[in-house]
Each structure stands twice: as structure tokens, then as C-alpha cells.
Amino acid sequence: MSTLRQFLKQKDFHRIPLTFTKTQHFEIQAVLNGIEGNFIVDTGASNSCVGFEAVEKFRLLTQDSDVKAAGAGASDMTTQLSKRNEIQIGSWSKKSISLILFDLQHVNTALIAHDAEPVDGIIGADILKKGKAIIDYDKKCMYLK
């Protein structure tokens, strides 16, 4: 009988190590538009997002949005949208990714208060679904196809 790792490798999944933080989150390093950043993996976030403060860092082209964001203890937050981005997570990559932009200060303030590193953004269910994500909590890794 093969292991999950062997089985998924045969199915052309890419294995991505996850870092388990002091705040009980999984984080990854991802390359967005050619620039590396730190992201929380959040299966409960419907959309992947980046903080307003990282717009220049990742060279994001933005447009205003009427959608209000809510989550992680904040609600009714102003958002922007950035389309046609490329993301690489480990050896897996995807083009034409849309991202929601909003103020992540409340998230990073909470992370810093718990001696964790701030993040540039959140990898949400939209990207996880596109990558057919499988998370192995025991082995602290994620598989994307």
C-alpha cells in the first residue's frame, strides 16, 4: 500500500511544506508576480487577498470595488480588486489570479501581539480550489495540482 505522498505524486500533485505558527495558522512562502511573500493558508477565507500595504511590493494593478470585506474580527472593510496576477507556491503555479485587496493591519497586529511574523496576504479557498488542494495536517504539508 502506498502512502498519501506517493499516491498524490503519481497523480501529478506538487508537495508544498507548511509552517505551523505560534498562532495555530499554517503559513507558506509564495511568489506573487515574481516577488516572494509570506501568506497564511486559510481554508475559511472565500477569496485570496493581499494587504493594501503590499500593492507596490507585488506590483499589483488595482481597481476600486463596491464589495465590502469581513473576517478575522473586522467587517465592512473597503476593498479593491487586482486581476491577472501570477502566483507560484512551491513548484505549482497559476496565471490570471484575481486578488482582493484590503487593510490587513488588524490581522498583522494580532499576529505580532502573539510573537508571530506579519503576513503579506492570505491564500483562500479560491486558489486552494483551483489547485485541488489537499492539506495533510499531520505531515504539515499541502498538495496542489
PDB file of N, CA, C and O in Angstrom, residues 26 135-141:
ATOM      1  N   PHE A  26      -1.307  27.898   9.443  1.00  0.00           N
ATOM      2  CA  PHE A  26      -0.306  27.414   8.505  1.00  0.00           C
ATOM      3  C   PHE A  26       0.084  28.583   7.619  1.00  0.00           C
ATOM      4  O   PHE A  26      -0.773  29.320   7.127  1.00  0.00           O
ATOM      5  N   ILE A 135      -4.722  19.148   2.123  1.00  0.00           N
ATOM      6  CA  ILE A 135      -3.861  19.532   3.236  1.00  0.00           C
ATOM      7  C   ILE A 135      -3.666  18.324   4.140  1.00  0.00           C
ATOM      8  O   ILE A 135      -4.633  17.721   4.593  1.00  0.00           O
ATOM      9  N   ASP A 136      -2.411  17.993   4.389  1.00  0.00           N
ATOM     10  CA  ASP A 136      -2.053  16.914   5.309  1.00  0.00           C
ATOM     11  C   ASP A 136      -1.604  17.585   6.605  1.00  0.00           C
ATOM     12  O   ASP A 136      -0.460  18.014   6.735  1.00  0.00           O
ATOM     13  N   TYR A 137      -2.530  17.689   7.542  1.00  0.00           N
ATOM     14  CA  TYR A 137      -2.249  18.390   8.789  1.00  0.00           C
ATOM     15  C   TYR A 137      -1.169  17.679   9.605  1.00  0.00           C
ATOM     16  O   TYR A 137      -0.338  18.326  10.235  1.00  0.00           O
ATOM     17  N   ASP A 138      -1.172  16.377   9.587  1.00  0.00           N
ATOM     18  CA  ASP A 138      -0.200  15.608  10.360  1.00  0.00           C
ATOM     19  C   ASP A 138       1.228  15.838   9.845  1.00  0.00           C
ATOM     20  O   ASP A 138       2.152  16.048  10.629  1.00  0.00           O
ATOM     21  N   LYS A 139       1.400  15.829   8.538  1.00  0.00           N
ATOM     22  CA  LYS A 139       2.731  15.988   7.940  1.00  0.00           C
ATOM     23  C   LYS A 139       3.082  17.451   7.651  1.00  0.00           C
ATOM     24  O   LYS A 139       4.152  17.747   7.128  1.00  0.00           O
ATOM     25  N   LYS A 140       2.165  18.365   7.973  1.00  0.00           N
ATOM     26  CA  LYS A 140       2.372  19.808   7.772  1.00  0.00           C
ATOM     27  C   LYS A 140       2.791  20.111   6.331  1.00  0.00           C
ATOM     28  O   LYS A 140       3.823  20.746   6.074  1.00  0.00           O
ATOM     29  N   CYS A 141       1.946  19.681   5.406  1.00  0.00           N
ATOM     30  CA  CYS A 141       2.192  19.984   4.000  1.00  0.00           C
ATOM     31  C   CYS A 141       0.863  20.072   3.251  1.00  0.00           C
ATOM     32  O   CYS A 141      -0.177  19.651   3.758  1.00  0.00           O
TER      33      CYS A 141
END
